[in-house]
């Protein structure tokens, strides 16, 4: 099977497993796991922040980051297809009392005019105060898109004294593709999360970064939510290994995604625009093909290729370090046959 459902399906390599089994560890609830501490400091440094917190998932890193910025009964603004709004099972409302309003834009882009129209930090006694804006970079359901108005939004929020939350699950992809350093994005945000278990290939883990104070509070809430951990340095070691070995190579995943997009665009013109595939995610729209998502997903599976659906008419194919250029080409040809 060639599995392009997600970049989370990768398995730890032999080198990564060796790093995990030789990691020095201790009890992290006491702050005594040297490998976790090293990972937290390294990621904080890479992202231009004072401190970091290693978490079991990106969702938890987002839950802790958003709750540090958005008090119960206040709101966060984000794009309508943001992971924080759609794919965290309502965690920010269910656990933190956060309400959400959204803007909609192609590719999940920042739309400054819409953000300006939504922002309402103090509209009087009836209205929920806006406490922060959250941006996803790259934008997952938008098709792995890089945010092209990131600095303009950060400038606008600075001027208004409102904090930015960055969901940087795939910030590494944005950075490799755009040439903008991770810190140049993340340092503009008051809280930012990054995943180690997507394109970077670690089996588990994300890191939340922010000020010392924000991370101190997030550490308390992580424990309160039952997610403190002990000798998890075995997992942090995988993250450190991933940062050493698997960041620059994301460019290969991006080239493979572009190749898939070109093959699909040839087979089903208009389903995907290859020049809009900036990183490792290809979203193809089936509306004009007369095929259903279920039909194509099932047909691909029968031919040994796993892909996913997003929404009623869209397929998603995600490239990663366990899918070679040859695998990606083969998978694209299988899907192309089903579309044409
Ligand atoms: C994967 C992902 C996350 C975190 O997901 P977990 O499965 O909780 O680790 C957060 N944001 C985005 C945009 C993602 O793609």
PDB file of C-alpha atoms and ligand atoms in Angstrom, residues 7-8 56-60 62 82-84 87-88 136-141 167-170 193 195 197-198 205-206 281 316, ligand 1:
ATOM      1  CA  UNK A   7       1.969  12.974   6.690  1.00  0.00           C
ATOM      2  CA  UNK A   8       1.202  11.519  10.133  1.00  0.00           C
ATOM      3  CA  UNK A  56       1.652  14.760  23.197  1.00  0.00           C
ATOM      4  CA  UNK A  57      -0.288  16.289  20.277  1.00  0.00           C
ATOM      5  CA  UNK A  58      -0.595  19.451  18.258  1.00  0.00           C
ATOM      6  CA  UNK A  59      -4.174  19.770  19.428  1.00  0.00           C
ATOM      7  CA  UNK A  60      -2.975  19.922  23.037  1.00  0.00           C
ATOM      8  CA  UNK A  62      -3.095  24.599  20.496  1.00  0.00           C
ATOM      9  CA  UNK A  82      -8.752  26.218  10.509  1.00  0.00           C
ATOM     10  CA  UNK A  83      -7.766  23.113  12.448  1.00  0.00           C
ATOM     11  CA  UNK A  84      -8.552  24.907  15.737  1.00  0.00           C
ATOM     12  CA  UNK A  87     -10.562  19.474  13.714  1.00  0.00           C
ATOM     13  CA  UNK A  88     -10.078  19.712  17.463  1.00  0.00           C
ATOM     14  CA  UNK A 136      -2.539  28.301  10.415  1.00  0.00           C
ATOM     15  CA  UNK A 137       0.712  28.222   8.427  1.00  0.00           C
ATOM     16  CA  UNK A 138       0.763  26.178   6.285  1.00  0.00           C
ATOM     17  CA  UNK A 139      -3.021  25.823   6.061  1.00  0.00           C
ATOM     18  CA  UNK A 140      -3.947  22.150   6.079  1.00  0.00           C
ATOM     19  CA  UNK A 141      -7.450  22.032   4.561  1.00  0.00           C
ATOM     20  CA  UNK A 167      -0.907  26.980  14.523  1.00  0.00           C
ATOM     21  CA  UNK A 168       2.384  25.969  12.948  1.00  0.00           C
ATOM     22  CA  UNK A 169       1.777  22.220  12.749  1.00  0.00           C
ATOM     23  CA  UNK A 170       3.470  22.484   9.320  1.00  0.00           C
ATOM     24  CA  UNK A 193       2.721  25.400  18.112  1.00  0.00           C
ATOM     25  CA  UNK A 195       4.324  19.399  15.148  1.00  0.00           C
ATOM     26  CA  UNK A 197       4.953  14.039  14.007  1.00  0.00           C
ATOM     27  CA  UNK A 198       3.869  15.368  10.606  1.00  0.00           C
ATOM     28  CA  UNK A 205       4.831  15.170  19.810  1.00  0.00           C
ATOM     29  CA  UNK A 206       4.416  18.890  19.357  1.00  0.00           C
ATOM     30  CA  UNK A 281      -0.605  18.727   0.349  1.00  0.00           C
ATOM     31  CA  UNK A 316      -6.503  15.157  -0.281  1.00  0.00           C
TER      32      UNK A 316
HETATM   33  C1  LIG B   1      -2.198  17.837  12.597  1.00  0.00           C
HETATM   34  C2  LIG B   1      -2.528  19.223  12.915  1.00  0.00           C
HETATM   35  C3  LIG B   1      -2.602  19.664  14.248  1.00  0.00           C
HETATM   36  C4  LIG B   1      -2.402  18.757  15.435  1.00  0.00           C
HETATM   37  O1  LIG B   1      -2.952  17.520  15.303  1.00  0.00           O
HETATM   38  P1  LIG B   1      -2.760  16.363  16.390  1.00  0.00           P
HETATM   39  O2  LIG B   1      -3.314  15.201  15.681  1.00  0.00           O
HETATM   40  O3  LIG B   1      -3.534  16.778  17.580  1.00  0.00           O
HETATM   41  O4  LIG B   1      -1.298  16.258  16.690  1.00  0.00           O
HETATM   42  C5  LIG B   1      -2.858  21.000  14.469  1.00  0.00           C
HETATM   43  N1  LIG B   1      -3.017  21.844  13.444  1.00  0.00           N
HETATM   44  C6  LIG B   1      -2.935  21.471  12.170  1.00  0.00           C
HETATM   45  C7  LIG B   1      -3.087  22.476  11.093  1.00  0.00           C
HETATM   46  C8  LIG B   1      -2.700  20.147  11.848  1.00  0.00           C
HETATM   47  O5  LIG B   1      -2.641  19.771  10.569  1.00  0.00           O
END
